């Protein structure tokens, strides 16, 4: 099967390539990129005015299966991903039961093989049942295809246990992803601590609860000689700690999520539970620091932390509402906003959402180099769309972008050379 | 001015003009309570539901009297919130009450923001009768009404709010209301009971009661509760009284001529001495009386009563 994409602006972050041209796909792989490829093809898309780039590699996604299929399934979550231009996800292990042993890993692999619309990579838990008490069998995980370990949703409080985890993961060359939160400090907090928590009459989540754990986990990883990846960075101090560690040559990478640079804490003061997440929306100063850190490369990755919840868990009192927001279908547009603002160019953007997460996970994605898997998206970068509850593919509708007008629409999502999503066709099936 | 809001959720969102409108309307209603027949037909045919998730006889009774003096029908709904019983959700309850054709829902709830969340989901007018630590707008309005009655004008007054500021919805609503009307506000409490960055709400902060009340026109004494299920450290009861309790001596030292308010119920010998509570500086009972006029005004305005003539 031969597939030709004509006349798009091609962004390949793996080799700093940003030029107009044609993409030839053969047997699911990128065969050639060049000007005026005029071959016979089984399918040709005329894509002038569109941007062609590697599909997003979202390294922080809660697919909720098994256990909470009422919120999301592998099927619905990956279909939402395809709409958002995401062709690979790292599925978080805080399912019910947690992905913490060979059986549960095999099970989620089987479910993914049967029902996933895109590539699903698997993260397993650091501790059994994510309870923070006993390490999982990390050395077995690599052979089972696990690419990272994380207790996301919680941090491992016991520092000596965490050190052992880093040592075990370091030996196996498995990435450790840290949800950095000291619950002793964030205890029962709901929103950013400070004027916001005071105005709202809620307990606050202090910045120290995040950055003190960022600092600890970087130190422990360095001691163990392991890599560490910091999930959902939300505040300036965390950025400074990460920047300093990077300067020292410590093997640390970091991600943030679109909501942290798209909104500041003022958004939550009307008690909208769709703006409640952990860590919380922070100050405008943090928003600006995050944007700068993305532009400068201190933060390597934008990932959605797609956290679907049912209406029952969100349409309640603020302090009873679940933490977390969906993000697969809005993340690309939220990032395009940074290009619009002039903080990123398309190559940098593509690195943050595709090339960097793929390299950090050690998976062969995020590139359009001839020979790579043809996971490609075609984007109409100028097209605006109104985010509304009704237009989500995800089972859950808890998006903090509802009501916003965003720019950038995915026209085609191509996986292994096959079109798996085409704008305008969705929903008519 | 023309009242446009569907709900009264808090004073933070109100403009100065809206606050003044409520106080002016309350002034005209106060006279009603002095008549032989203490009733006007302003809300005749309307139904007011008092939905109370926390027991509060004082506030509930005050709203009930206010609604009845406006000729509304009143239904009281008290919801037990024992953690064992898994009841229906707040929104389901609200919608059920609305299905009874309630025009106004007056709600007291232990969760901050509960009134705002309900208001988005029902067409009935929602009046916040206290939500968690967030706001208690009618209490602050009656405090301001009383102050205005005593002094003539809020603008330029110096008011000290003393007590557990961190966990007080009364404090927050008073801060928004008083600062919008041009008063100077000092909050005073032990450091552990001052919420973070409260100075950004436009107030001065002090942990020295004697300094904080020196030269003020009024002190609003908050009820101290020492039995909170909090991880926060709390001061000792006696130590609190010694350092922050409003006593005759402390008032005298501060200049004497200070109006003393309290949202009630008072803890004698805890945050205030009996001598002060019952003494000449106290306006505590007048606050209760004024509470009815203020709540009449709020119910009247949100329920679209301006079309009716009083
Ligand atoms: Zn997390
Ligand atoms: Zn997460």
PDB file of N, CA, C and O in Angstrom, chain A residues 189-223:
ATOM      1  N   UNK A 189      -5.816  19.569  50.985  1.00  0.00           N
ATOM      2  CA  UNK A 189      -5.874  20.812  50.219  1.00  0.00           C
ATOM      3  C   UNK A 189      -6.716  20.648  48.958  1.00  0.00           C
ATOM      4  O   UNK A 189      -6.866  19.542  48.443  1.00  0.00           O
ATOM      5  N   UNK A 190      -7.281  21.763  48.489  1.00  0.00           N
ATOM      6  CA  UNK A 190      -8.193  21.721  47.352  1.00  0.00           C
ATOM      7  C   UNK A 190      -7.732  22.596  46.193  1.00  0.00           C
ATOM      8  O   UNK A 190      -7.984  22.271  45.042  1.00  0.00           O
ATOM      9  N   UNK A 191      -7.135  23.733  46.539  1.00  0.00           N
ATOM     10  CA  UNK A 191      -6.721  24.708  45.527  1.00  0.00           C
ATOM     11  C   UNK A 191      -5.385  25.297  45.968  1.00  0.00           C
ATOM     12  O   UNK A 191      -4.914  25.017  47.073  1.00  0.00           O
ATOM     13  N   UNK A 192      -4.789  26.109  45.095  1.00  0.00           N
ATOM     14  CA  UNK A 192      -3.496  26.703  45.433  1.00  0.00           C
ATOM     15  C   UNK A 192      -3.566  27.439  46.768  1.00  0.00           C
ATOM     16  O   UNK A 192      -4.474  28.232  47.007  1.00  0.00           O
ATOM     17  N   UNK A 193      -2.595  27.160  47.620  1.00  0.00           N
ATOM     18  CA  UNK A 193      -2.579  27.815  48.925  1.00  0.00           C
ATOM     19  C   UNK A 193      -2.133  29.263  48.777  1.00  0.00           C
ATOM     20  O   UNK A 193      -1.181  29.564  48.073  1.00  0.00           O
ATOM     21  N   UNK A 194      -2.836  30.144  49.444  1.00  0.00           N
ATOM     22  CA  UNK A 194      -2.533  31.563  49.345  1.00  0.00           C
ATOM     23  C   UNK A 194      -3.839  32.313  49.232  1.00  0.00           C
ATOM     24  O   UNK A 194      -4.869  31.864  49.755  1.00  0.00           O
ATOM     25  N   UNK A 195      -3.808  33.428  48.529  1.00  0.00           N
ATOM     26  CA  UNK A 195      -5.020  34.243  48.406  1.00  0.00           C
ATOM     27  C   UNK A 195      -6.195  33.410  47.876  1.00  0.00           C
ATOM     28  O   UNK A 195      -7.326  33.565  48.326  1.00  0.00           O
ATOM     29  N   UNK A 196      -5.914  32.511  46.934  1.00  0.00           N
ATOM     30  CA  UNK A 196      -7.001  31.718  46.345  1.00  0.00           C
ATOM     31  C   UNK A 196      -7.682  30.836  47.385  1.00  0.00           C
ATOM     32  O   UNK A 196      -8.910  30.838  47.506  1.00  0.00           O
ATOM     33  N   UNK A 197      -6.899  30.072  48.162  1.00  0.00           N
ATOM     34  CA  UNK A 197      -7.531  29.219  49.179  1.00  0.00           C
ATOM     35  C   UNK A 197      -8.213  30.076  50.235  1.00  0.00           C
ATOM     36  O   UNK A 197      -9.285  29.734  50.740  1.00  0.00           O
ATOM     37  N   UNK A 198      -7.626  31.225  50.540  1.00  0.00           N
ATOM     38  CA  UNK A 198      -8.218  32.117  51.542  1.00  0.00           C
ATOM     39  C   UNK A 198      -9.543  32.691  51.051  1.00  0.00           C
ATOM     40  O   UNK A 198     -10.542  32.674  51.766  1.00  0.00           O
ATOM     41  N   UNK A 199      -9.549  33.184  49.813  1.00  0.00           N
ATOM     42  CA  UNK A 199     -10.793  33.731  49.250  1.00  0.00           C
ATOM     43  C   UNK A 199     -11.890  32.691  49.201  1.00  0.00           C
ATOM     44  O   UNK A 199     -13.051  32.976  49.461  1.00  0.00           O
ATOM     45  N   UNK A 200     -11.528  31.477  48.805  1.00  0.00           N
ATOM     46  CA  UNK A 200     -12.539  30.442  48.593  1.00  0.00           C
ATOM     47  C   UNK A 200     -12.945  29.739  49.894  1.00  0.00           C
ATOM     48  O   UNK A 200     -13.909  28.986  49.917  1.00  0.00           O
ATOM     49  N   UNK A 201     -12.177  29.988  50.958  1.00  0.00           N
ATOM     50  CA  UNK A 201     -12.484  29.306  52.207  1.00  0.00           C
ATOM     51  C   UNK A 201     -12.228  27.809  52.123  1.00  0.00           C
ATOM     52  O   UNK A 201     -12.994  27.005  52.636  1.00  0.00           O
ATOM     53  N   UNK A 202     -11.143  27.467  51.443  1.00  0.00           N
ATOM     54  CA  UNK A 202     -10.782  26.052  51.292  1.00  0.00           C
ATOM     55  C   UNK A 202      -9.374  25.834  51.811  1.00  0.00           C
ATOM     56  O   UNK A 202      -8.579  26.770  51.904  1.00  0.00           O
ATOM     57  N   UNK A 203      -9.044  24.592  52.123  1.00  0.00           N
ATOM     58  CA  UNK A 203      -7.668  24.290  52.499  1.00  0.00           C
ATOM     59  C   UNK A 203      -6.793  24.390  51.262  1.00  0.00           C
ATOM     60  O   UNK A 203      -7.208  24.043  50.158  1.00  0.00           O
ATOM     61  N   UNK A 204      -5.574  24.862  51.469  1.00  0.00           N
ATOM     62  CA  UNK A 204      -4.682  25.090  50.347  1.00  0.00           C
ATOM     63  C   UNK A 204      -3.702  23.948  50.121  1.00  0.00           C
ATOM     64  O   UNK A 204      -3.370  23.205  51.042  1.00  0.00           O
ATOM     65  N   UNK A 205      -3.264  23.837  48.878  1.00  0.00           N
ATOM     66  CA  UNK A 205      -2.167  22.918  48.541  1.00  0.00           C
ATOM     67  C   UNK A 205      -0.947  23.802  48.327  1.00  0.00           C
ATOM     68  O   UNK A 205      -0.904  24.594  47.380  1.00  0.00           O
ATOM     69  N   UNK A 206       0.031  23.675  49.223  1.00  0.00           N
ATOM     70  CA  UNK A 206       1.162  24.594  49.137  1.00  0.00           C
ATOM     71  C   UNK A 206       2.151  24.132  48.076  1.00  0.00           C
ATOM     72  O   UNK A 206       2.195  22.966  47.693  1.00  0.00           O
ATOM     73  N   UNK A 207       2.935  25.069  47.596  1.00  0.00           N
ATOM     74  CA  UNK A 207       3.933  24.796  46.561  1.00  0.00           C
ATOM     75  C   UNK A 207       5.010  23.879  47.113  1.00  0.00           C
ATOM     76  O   UNK A 207       5.560  23.054  46.395  1.00  0.00           O
ATOM     77  N   UNK A 208       5.315  24.027  48.411  1.00  0.00           N
ATOM     78  CA  UNK A 208       6.349  23.194  49.034  1.00  0.00           C
ATOM     79  C   UNK A 208       6.019  21.715  48.901  1.00  0.00           C
ATOM     80  O   UNK A 208       6.908  20.888  48.778  1.00  0.00           O
ATOM     81  N   UNK A 209       4.701  21.397  48.953  1.00  0.00           N
ATOM     82  CA  UNK A 209       4.332  19.979  48.883  1.00  0.00           C
ATOM     83  C   UNK A 209       4.804  19.379  47.571  1.00  0.00           C
ATOM     84  O   UNK A 209       5.123  18.202  47.499  1.00  0.00           O
ATOM     85  N   UNK A 210       4.875  20.201  46.522  1.00  0.00           N
ATOM     86  CA  UNK A 210       5.384  19.710  45.238  1.00  0.00           C
ATOM     87  C   UNK A 210       6.910  19.786  45.184  1.00  0.00           C
ATOM     88  O   UNK A 210       7.581  18.779  44.988  1.00  0.00           O
ATOM     89  N   UNK A 211       7.448  20.978  45.373  1.00  0.00           N
ATOM     90  CA  UNK A 211       8.871  21.113  45.044  1.00  0.00           C
ATOM     91  C   UNK A 211       9.795  20.413  46.027  1.00  0.00           C
ATOM     92  O   UNK A 211      10.901  20.009  45.657  1.00  0.00           O
ATOM     93  N   UNK A 212       9.344  20.244  47.277  1.00  0.00           N
ATOM     94  CA  UNK A 212      10.204  19.514  48.216  1.00  0.00           C
ATOM     95  C   UNK A 212      10.353  18.058  47.742  1.00  0.00           C
ATOM     96  O   UNK A 212      11.418  17.455  47.883  1.00  0.00           O
ATOM     97  N   UNK A 213       9.307  17.527  47.145  1.00  0.00           N
ATOM     98  CA  UNK A 213       9.370  16.147  46.647  1.00  0.00           C
ATOM     99  C   UNK A 213      10.128  16.072  45.312  1.00  0.00           C
ATOM    100  O   UNK A 213      10.787  15.069  45.027  1.00  0.00           O
ATOM    101  N   UNK A 214      10.043  17.115  44.505  1.00  0.00           N
ATOM    102  CA  UNK A 214      10.843  17.164  43.270  1.00  0.00           C
ATOM    103  C   UNK A 214      12.318  17.095  43.645  1.00  0.00           C
ATOM    104  O   UNK A 214      13.100  16.318  43.085  1.00  0.00           O
ATOM    105  N   UNK A 215      12.670  17.872  44.644  1.00  0.00           N
ATOM    106  CA  UNK A 215      14.052  17.938  45.098  1.00  0.00           C
ATOM    107  C   UNK A 215      14.491  16.571  45.631  1.00  0.00           C
ATOM    108  O   UNK A 215      15.534  16.050  45.259  1.00  0.00           O
ATOM    109  N   UNK A 216      13.669  15.990  46.485  1.00  0.00           N
ATOM    110  CA  UNK A 216      14.022  14.692  47.068  1.00  0.00           C
ATOM    111  C   UNK A 216      14.200  13.635  45.980  1.00  0.00           C
ATOM    112  O   UNK A 216      15.182  12.895  45.965  1.00  0.00           O
ATOM    113  N   UNK A 217      13.253  13.573  45.058  1.00  0.00           N
ATOM    114  CA  UNK A 217      13.306  12.507  44.060  1.00  0.00           C
ATOM    115  C   UNK A 217      14.488  12.674  43.108  1.00  0.00           C
ATOM    116  O   UNK A 217      15.092  11.691  42.688  1.00  0.00           O
ATOM    117  N   UNK A 218      14.832  13.919  42.793  1.00  0.00           N
ATOM    118  CA  UNK A 218      16.012  14.126  41.949  1.00  0.00           C
ATOM    119  C   UNK A 218      17.266  13.684  42.704  1.00  0.00           C
ATOM    120  O   UNK A 218      18.129  12.992  42.154  1.00  0.00           O
ATOM    121  N   UNK A 219      17.348  14.042  43.961  1.00  0.00           N
ATOM    122  CA  UNK A 219      18.517  13.650  44.763  1.00  0.00           C
ATOM    123  C   UNK A 219      18.637  12.132  44.879  1.00  0.00           C
ATOM    124  O   UNK A 219      19.718  11.559  44.716  1.00  0.00           O
ATOM    125  N   UNK A 220      17.512  11.488  45.140  1.00  0.00           N
ATOM    126  CA  UNK A 220      17.538  10.025  45.279  1.00  0.00           C
ATOM    127  C   UNK A 220      17.918   9.359  43.960  1.00  0.00           C
ATOM    128  O   UNK A 220      18.685   8.396  43.944  1.00  0.00           O
ATOM    129  N   UNK A 221      17.397   9.875  42.869  1.00  0.00           N
ATOM    130  CA  UNK A 221      17.699   9.254  41.572  1.00  0.00           C
ATOM    131  C   UNK A 221      19.179   9.402  41.245  1.00  0.00           C
ATOM    132  O   UNK A 221      19.807   8.477  40.729  1.00  0.00           O
ATOM    133  N   UNK A 222      19.718  10.575  41.569  1.00  0.00           N
ATOM    134  CA  UNK A 222      21.143  10.808  41.297  1.00  0.00           C
ATOM    135  C   UNK A 222      21.995   9.850  42.128  1.00  0.00           C
ATOM    136  O   UNK A 222      22.985   9.287  41.641  1.00  0.00           O
ATOM    137  N   UNK A 223      21.589   9.668  43.353  1.00  0.00           N
ATOM    138  CA  UNK A 223      22.313   8.766  44.245  1.00  0.00           C
ATOM    139  C   UNK A 223      22.287   7.333  43.712  1.00  0.00           C
ATOM    140  O   UNK A 223      23.281   6.609  43.783  1.00  0.00           O
TER     141      UNK A 223
END
